[in-house]
mmCIF file of C-alpha atoms and ligand atoms in Angstrom:
data_model
loop_
_atom_site.group_PDB
_atom_site.id
_atom_site.type_symbol
_atom_site.label_atom_id
_atom_site.label_comp_id
_atom_site.label_asym_id
_atom_site.label_seq_id
_atom_site.Cartn_x
_atom_site.Cartn_y
_atom_site.Cartn_z
ATOM 1 C CA MET A 1 -79.254 -27.019 -6.039
ATOM 2 C CA LEU A 2 -81.184 -25.679 -2.692
ATOM 3 C CA ARG A 3 -83.187 -24.106 -4.716
ATOM 4 C CA ASN A 4 -84.269 -26.092 -7.304
ATOM 5 C CA ILE A 5 -85.141 -28.993 -4.364
ATOM 6 C CA ILE A 6 -87.171 -26.750 -2.726
ATOM 7 C CA THR A 7 -88.691 -25.234 -6.096
ATOM 8 C CA LYS A 8 -89.942 -28.960 -6.491
ATOM 9 C CA CYS A 9 -91.540 -29.524 -3.547
ATOM 10 C CA GLY A 10 -93.782 -26.294 -4.800
ATOM 11 C CA GLY A 11 -91.969 -24.160 -2.112
ATOM 12 C CA LYS A 12 -90.620 -20.963 -4.580
ATOM 13 C CA ARG A 13 -91.700 -18.359 -2.483
ATOM 14 C CA ILE A 14 -90.732 -19.755 0.318
ATOM 15 C CA TYR A 15 -87.197 -20.141 -1.037
ATOM 16 C CA ASP A 16 -87.178 -16.261 -2.644
ATOM 17 C CA ARG A 17 -88.903 -15.142 0.819
ATOM 18 C CA LEU A 18 -86.980 -16.114 3.075
ATOM 19 C CA ILE A 19 -84.090 -18.575 2.204
ATOM 20 C CA ALA A 20 -82.720 -16.573 -0.610
ATOM 21 C CA PRO A 21 -82.712 -13.307 1.899
ATOM 22 C CA VAL A 22 -80.587 -15.707 4.575
ATOM 23 C CA VAL A 23 -78.069 -17.447 2.254
ATOM 24 C CA SER A 24 -76.969 -13.794 0.812
ATOM 25 C CA ARG A 25 -77.090 -12.741 3.937
ATOM 26 C CA LEU A 26 -74.923 -14.997 5.686
ATOM 27 C CA PHE A 27 -73.138 -14.679 1.994
ATOM 28 C CA LEU A 28 -72.366 -11.010 2.400
ATOM 29 C CA GLY A 29 -71.067 -11.524 6.137
ATOM 30 C CA GLN A 30 -68.501 -13.793 5.019
ATOM 31 C CA LEU A 31 -66.971 -11.551 2.322
ATOM 32 C CA ILE A 32 -66.497 -9.159 4.548
ATOM 33 C CA ARG A 33 -64.411 -11.532 6.792
ATOM 34 C CA LYS A 34 -62.665 -12.973 3.645
ATOM 35 C CA THR A 35 -61.804 -9.453 2.635
ATOM 36 C CA GLY A 36 -61.270 -7.471 5.612
ATOM 37 C CA ASN A 37 -64.367 -5.075 4.741
ATOM 38 C CA PHE A 38 -62.496 -4.476 1.908
ATOM 39 C CA GLY A 39 -59.932 -3.117 3.186
ATOM 40 C CA SER A 40 -56.891 -3.680 0.418
ATOM 41 C CA THR A 41 -59.325 -3.480 -2.699
ATOM 42 C CA THR A 42 -57.489 -2.039 -5.619
ATOM 43 C CA TRP A 43 -58.260 -0.238 -8.385
ATOM 44 C CA LEU A 44 -55.317 -0.495 -11.159
ATOM 45 C CA GLY A 45 -52.908 -0.971 -7.932
ATOM 46 C CA TYR A 46 -54.570 1.745 -6.009
ATOM 47 C CA PRO A 47 -56.142 1.523 -2.350
ATOM 48 C CA ILE A 48 -60.161 2.210 -2.699
ATOM 49 C CA TRP A 49 -62.758 0.899 0.034
ATOM 50 C CA GLN A 50 -64.934 -0.421 -2.058
ATOM 51 C CA ASN A 51 -67.635 -3.476 -2.562
ATOM 52 C CA THR A 52 -66.482 -4.405 -5.389
ATOM 53 C CA LEU A 53 -70.079 -5.601 -6.894
ATOM 54 C CA ASP A 54 -71.215 -1.774 -6.010
ATOM 55 C CA LEU A 55 -68.222 -1.072 -7.646
ATOM 56 C CA TRP A 56 -70.421 -2.203 -10.610
ATOM 57 C CA THR A 57 -73.684 -1.299 -9.847
ATOM 58 C CA ILE A 58 -71.995 2.208 -9.494
ATOM 59 C CA GLN A 59 -70.312 2.184 -13.137
ATOM 60 C CA GLU A 60 -73.650 1.147 -14.284
ATOM 61 C CA THR A 61 -75.316 4.254 -12.787
ATOM 62 C CA LEU A 62 -72.911 6.268 -14.108
ATOM 63 C CA ALA A 63 -72.754 5.176 -17.348
ATOM 64 C CA GLU A 64 -77.204 5.577 -17.932
ATOM 65 C CA ILE A 65 -76.992 8.989 -15.862
ATOM 66 C CA LYS A 66 -73.292 10.494 -17.856
ATOM 67 C CA PRO A 67 -73.414 12.918 -14.886
ATOM 68 C CA ALA A 68 -71.905 16.075 -14.996
ATOM 69 C CA LEU A 69 -70.418 16.606 -12.184
ATOM 70 C CA LEU A 70 -70.963 13.503 -9.395
ATOM 71 C CA ILE A 71 -69.952 14.650 -5.779
ATOM 72 C CA GLU A 72 -68.470 12.410 -3.548
ATOM 73 C CA CYS A 73 -68.300 13.342 0.289
ATOM 74 C CA GLY A 74 -65.734 10.251 1.860
ATOM 75 C CA THR A 75 -62.278 10.758 -0.205
ATOM 76 C CA ASN A 76 -59.986 8.783 2.165
ATOM 77 C CA ARG A 77 -56.988 7.551 -0.085
ATOM 78 C CA GLY A 78 -59.118 8.421 -3.176
ATOM 79 C CA GLY A 79 -59.088 5.400 -4.653
ATOM 80 C CA SER A 80 -62.765 6.133 -5.527
ATOM 81 C CA ALA A 81 -62.745 9.455 -7.119
ATOM 82 C CA ARG A 82 -59.927 8.108 -9.538
ATOM 83 C CA TYR A 83 -61.706 4.911 -10.522
ATOM 84 C CA TYR A 84 -64.962 7.522 -11.287
ATOM 85 C CA SER A 85 -62.679 9.755 -12.969
ATOM 86 C CA HIS A 86 -61.158 6.847 -14.831
ATOM 87 C CA LEU A 87 -64.744 5.842 -15.885
ATOM 88 C CA PHE A 88 -65.228 9.141 -16.914
ATOM 89 C CA ASP A 89 -62.327 9.238 -19.120
ATOM 90 C CA LEU A 90 -63.605 6.034 -20.838
ATOM 91 C CA MET A 91 -67.157 8.495 -21.276
ATOM 92 C CA GLY A 92 -65.581 11.333 -22.255
ATOM 93 C CA HIS A 93 -67.042 13.813 -19.931
ATOM 94 C CA GLY A 94 -67.973 14.106 -16.165
ATOM 95 C CA GLU A 95 -66.130 16.087 -13.399
ATOM 96 C CA ILE A 96 -66.166 14.882 -9.611
ATOM 97 C CA VAL A 97 -65.822 16.868 -6.415
ATOM 98 C CA SER A 98 -64.435 14.771 -3.869
ATOM 99 C CA ILE A 99 -64.866 16.011 -0.484
ATOM 100 C CA ASP A 100 -62.741 14.842 2.893
ATOM 101 C CA VAL A 101 -62.142 15.849 6.206
ATOM 102 C CA GLU A 102 -58.627 14.269 6.359
ATOM 103 C CA LYS A 103 -56.290 14.790 3.643
ATOM 104 C CA LEU A 104 -54.764 11.329 3.086
ATOM 105 C CA HIS A 105 -53.376 11.104 -0.379
ATOM 106 C CA GLU A 106 -51.484 13.459 -2.908
ATOM 107 C CA LEU A 107 -53.494 12.660 -5.939
ATOM 108 C CA GLN A 108 -53.925 15.272 -8.227
ATOM 109 C CA LEU A 109 -56.313 13.955 -11.371
ATOM 110 C CA PRO A 110 -57.427 17.136 -14.443
ATOM 111 C CA ARG A 111 -61.417 15.911 -13.638
ATOM 112 C CA VAL A 112 -61.176 15.476 -9.588
ATOM 113 C CA GLN A 113 -61.004 18.615 -7.274
ATOM 114 C CA PHE A 114 -60.591 17.188 -3.962
ATOM 115 C CA LEU A 115 -62.035 19.839 -0.654
ATOM 116 C CA LEU A 116 -60.400 19.825 2.246
ATOM 117 C CA GLY A 117 -62.598 19.774 5.204
ATOM 118 C CA THR A 118 -65.688 18.430 6.851
ATOM 119 C CA SER A 119 -68.963 17.939 4.117
ATOM 120 C CA VAL A 120 -71.242 20.054 6.605
ATOM 121 C CA ASP A 121 -68.513 22.740 6.491
ATOM 122 C CA ASP A 122 -70.511 25.986 4.881
ATOM 123 C CA THR A 123 -67.914 26.560 2.835
ATOM 124 C CA ILE A 124 -67.403 23.549 1.795
ATOM 125 C CA VAL A 125 -71.272 23.184 0.943
ATOM 126 C CA ALA A 126 -70.777 26.815 -0.812
ATOM 127 C CA THR A 127 -68.052 25.243 -3.228
ATOM 128 C CA VAL A 128 -69.789 22.745 -4.021
ATOM 129 C CA ARG A 129 -72.702 24.102 -4.325
ATOM 130 C CA GLU A 130 -71.097 27.088 -7.066
ATOM 131 C CA ARG A 131 -69.720 24.055 -8.790
ATOM 132 C CA VAL A 132 -73.240 22.695 -9.706
ATOM 133 C CA ALA A 133 -74.781 26.058 -10.604
ATOM 134 C CA ARG A 134 -72.162 26.295 -13.277
ATOM 135 C CA CYS A 135 -71.898 22.298 -14.536
ATOM 136 C CA GLY A 136 -74.590 22.472 -16.820
ATOM 137 C CA GLY A 137 -75.688 19.339 -16.792
ATOM 138 C CA PRO A 138 -76.847 16.265 -14.409
ATOM 139 C CA VAL A 139 -75.601 16.174 -10.721
ATOM 140 C CA MET A 140 -75.423 12.636 -8.744
ATOM 141 C CA VAL A 141 -74.049 12.437 -5.078
ATOM 142 C CA ILE A 142 -72.350 9.625 -3.225
ATOM 143 C CA LEU A 143 -72.187 10.023 0.361
ATOM 144 C CA ASP A 144 -69.666 7.820 2.149
ATOM 145 C CA SER A 145 -67.824 9.672 4.786
ATOM 146 C CA ASP A 146 -68.648 9.669 8.648
ATOM 147 C CA HIS A 147 -71.981 6.706 8.528
ATOM 148 C CA SER A 148 -73.121 7.495 11.904
ATOM 149 C CA GLU A 149 -76.968 8.680 11.619
ATOM 150 C CA ALA A 150 -76.363 12.121 12.299
ATOM 151 C CA HIS A 151 -73.941 13.031 9.992
ATOM 152 C CA VAL A 152 -75.576 10.626 7.816
ATOM 153 C CA ALA A 153 -79.176 13.191 8.259
ATOM 154 C CA ARG A 154 -77.126 15.999 7.944
ATOM 155 C CA GLU A 155 -75.485 14.932 4.502
ATOM 156 C CA LEU A 156 -79.074 13.669 2.745
ATOM 157 C CA GLU A 157 -80.304 17.404 3.932
ATOM 158 C CA ILE A 158 -77.109 19.583 2.457
ATOM 159 C CA TYR A 159 -76.528 16.996 0.254
ATOM 160 C CA SER A 160 -80.073 16.079 -1.562
ATOM 161 C CA ALA A 161 -80.667 20.014 -2.989
ATOM 162 C CA PHE A 162 -77.776 19.346 -5.286
ATOM 163 C CA VAL A 163 -79.287 16.305 -7.201
ATOM 164 C CA THR A 164 -81.264 16.385 -10.495
ATOM 165 C CA PRO A 165 -84.154 14.992 -11.491
ATOM 166 C CA GLY A 166 -83.761 11.425 -12.546
ATOM 167 C CA SER A 167 -80.648 10.983 -11.342
ATOM 168 C CA TYR A 168 -79.159 9.495 -7.665
ATOM 169 C CA LEU A 169 -78.371 10.339 -4.201
ATOM 170 C CA MET A 170 -76.400 7.334 -2.838
ATOM 171 C CA VAL A 171 -75.776 6.250 0.555
ATOM 172 C CA GLN A 172 -73.240 3.683 1.752
ATOM 173 C CA ASP A 173 -72.602 1.216 4.311
ATOM 174 C CA GLY A 174 -76.542 1.558 5.236
ATOM 175 C CA VAL A 175 -74.663 -2.558 6.021
ATOM 176 C CA ILE A 176 -73.940 -1.627 9.277
ATOM 177 C CA ASP A 177 -76.657 -1.161 10.554
ATOM 178 C CA ILE A 178 -78.047 -4.609 9.282
ATOM 179 C CA VAL A 179 -74.470 -7.141 9.655
ATOM 180 C CA ASN A 180 -73.766 -8.130 13.136
ATOM 181 C CA SER A 181 -70.338 -7.840 12.729
ATOM 182 C CA PHE A 182 -70.639 -3.321 12.511
ATOM 183 C CA GLN A 183 -72.760 -4.380 16.270
ATOM 184 C CA LYS A 184 -70.199 -2.618 18.008
ATOM 185 C CA GLN A 185 -68.740 -0.333 15.525
ATOM 186 C CA GLY A 186 -71.332 2.578 13.729
ATOM 187 C CA ARG A 187 -74.428 2.278 14.845
ATOM 188 C CA PRO A 188 -76.898 3.335 14.907
ATOM 189 C CA GLY A 189 -75.516 3.950 10.750
ATOM 190 C CA PRO A 190 -77.223 5.287 7.356
ATOM 191 C CA LEU A 191 -80.676 3.248 7.846
ATOM 192 C CA PRO A 192 -82.412 5.609 10.090
ATOM 193 C CA ALA A 193 -81.539 8.706 8.484
ATOM 194 C CA ILE A 194 -82.222 7.088 5.574
ATOM 195 C CA ARG A 195 -85.545 5.779 6.100
ATOM 196 C CA LYS A 196 -86.582 9.654 8.336
ATOM 197 C CA PHE A 197 -85.314 11.345 4.714
ATOM 198 C CA LEU A 198 -87.185 9.289 2.898
ATOM 199 C CA ALA A 199 -90.186 10.049 5.171
ATOM 200 C CA GLN A 200 -89.835 13.817 4.497
ATOM 201 C CA HIS A 201 -88.744 14.000 1.287
ATOM 202 C CA SER A 202 -91.068 12.687 -1.280
ATOM 203 C CA GLU A 203 -88.896 13.985 -4.816
ATOM 204 C CA PHE A 204 -86.425 11.151 -3.620
ATOM 205 C CA ALA A 205 -88.094 7.443 -3.771
ATOM 206 C CA LEU A 206 -85.839 4.293 -2.925
ATOM 207 C CA ASP A 207 -84.791 2.378 -6.534
ATOM 208 C CA GLN A 208 -85.259 -1.121 -5.504
ATOM 209 C CA GLU A 209 -83.516 -2.830 -7.829
ATOM 210 C CA ARG A 210 -80.387 -1.144 -7.962
ATOM 211 C CA CYS A 211 -79.872 -2.081 -4.032
ATOM 212 C CA ASP A 212 -80.528 -5.262 -5.775
ATOM 213 C CA ARG A 213 -78.450 -6.018 -8.505
ATOM 214 C CA PHE A 214 -76.299 -8.198 -7.216
ATOM 215 C CA MET A 215 -78.031 -9.574 -4.134
ATOM 216 C CA VAL A 216 -75.176 -8.728 -2.247
ATOM 217 C CA THR A 217 -73.963 -5.100 -1.108
ATOM 218 C CA HIS A 218 -72.944 -2.902 1.435
ATOM 219 C CA HIS A 219 -75.560 -0.447 0.519
ATOM 220 C CA PRO A 220 -79.289 -1.313 1.701
ATOM 221 C CA MET A 221 -81.386 1.038 1.443
ATOM 222 C CA GLY A 222 -78.699 3.294 -0.160
ATOM 223 C CA TRP A 223 -80.070 4.084 -3.929
ATOM 224 C CA LEU A 224 -82.719 7.028 -3.685
ATOM 225 C CA LYS A 225 -83.967 8.691 -6.815
ATOM 226 C CA ARG A 226 -84.757 12.035 -7.320
ATOM 227 C CA ARG A 227 -88.282 12.322 -8.997
HETATM 228 C C1 LIG B 1 -65.032 5.046 3.469
HETATM 229 S S1 LIG B 1 -63.657 6.077 3.949
HETATM 230 C C2 LIG B 1 -64.356 6.450 2.168
HETATM 231 C C3 LIG B 1 -63.495 5.601 1.299
HETATM 232 C C4 LIG B 1 -63.351 6.422 -0.223
HETATM 233 N N1 LIG B 1 -64.330 6.626 -0.551
HETATM 234 C C5 LIG B 1 -62.777 4.396 -0.923
HETATM 235 O O1 LIG B 1 -64.279 4.553 -1.898
HETATM 236 O O2 LIG B 1 -61.867 4.688 -1.392
HETATM 237 C C6 LIG B 1 -64.331 7.267 5.172
HETATM 238 C C7 LIG B 1 -63.825 8.605 5.234
HETATM 239 O O3 LIG B 1 -64.932 9.559 5.190
HETATM 240 C C8 LIG B 1 -63.793 10.601 5.543
HETATM 241 N N2 LIG B 1 -65.060 11.104 6.555
HETATM 242 C C9 LIG B 1 -65.344 10.901 7.753
HETATM 243 N N3 LIG B 1 -65.743 12.027 8.507
HETATM 244 C C10 LIG B 1 -65.573 12.569 7.202
HETATM 245 C C11 LIG B 1 -66.480 14.201 7.051
HETATM 246 N N4 LIG B 1 -67.026 14.471 8.480
HETATM 247 N N5 LIG B 1 -66.590 14.964 6.434
HETATM 248 C C12 LIG B 1 -65.929 14.258 5.228
HETATM 249 N N6 LIG B 1 -65.169 13.659 5.211
HETATM 250 C C13 LIG B 1 -65.207 12.457 6.635
HETATM 251 C C14 LIG B 1 -62.652 9.770 6.594
HETATM 252 O O4 LIG B 1 -61.327 11.133 6.720
HETATM 253 C C15 LIG B 1 -62.277 8.413 5.734
HETATM 254 O O5 LIG B 1 -61.211 9.189 4.631
#
């Protein structure tokens, strides 16, 4: 209704540029409060710590890219790895390496190799590099571990090298830098790291359309496409 009134008054540009972003930001804040930042979200009964709208964008991207290998930094209780592996089951192909510094699950999934250690550890990175070398298809990366700027910057430098042309390096939770409820925890988060990375890596471009897919997202500037 608000949109119709403003558009009738000739203000479509005002609506699109000023009002819609504010409404989206307010809605995202409410959504984060209502869901406890998606802390109790489940996939087939198992915990998965993800914004459900973003999960759909990831699903669409996995179907498009059809990765032979998906690398995930940040396993937590394994919900996202389980979700991706179920999608790969339906697609009939794809494997996953999921890394976490803590072991918070007892999962065993045929498509998933769980690695225990920090994502920037030399031994972990060497194991991932070896998997990439023998995977023979598109490689996609999702960074969802320590969201501090310094750690994301290190992960971006290391894991960007594994992403194949046309595929994605996805950086999660830039929301930390923009939504007020995260003001006291975790800043500076992923966004400054992403900006600096893009300025130095012309082989990657921000896919703004994918970031804006459902208007509200936990991952602003999160979808980086390898040219
Ligand atoms: C947001 S949770 C991951 C959520 C999970 N991807 C999901 O969707 O259910 C972040 C995880 O990153 C892990 N983590 C923190 N620092 C890390 C590091 N340096 N290397 C690897 N994992 C790390 C934490 O132990 C935590 O389990």
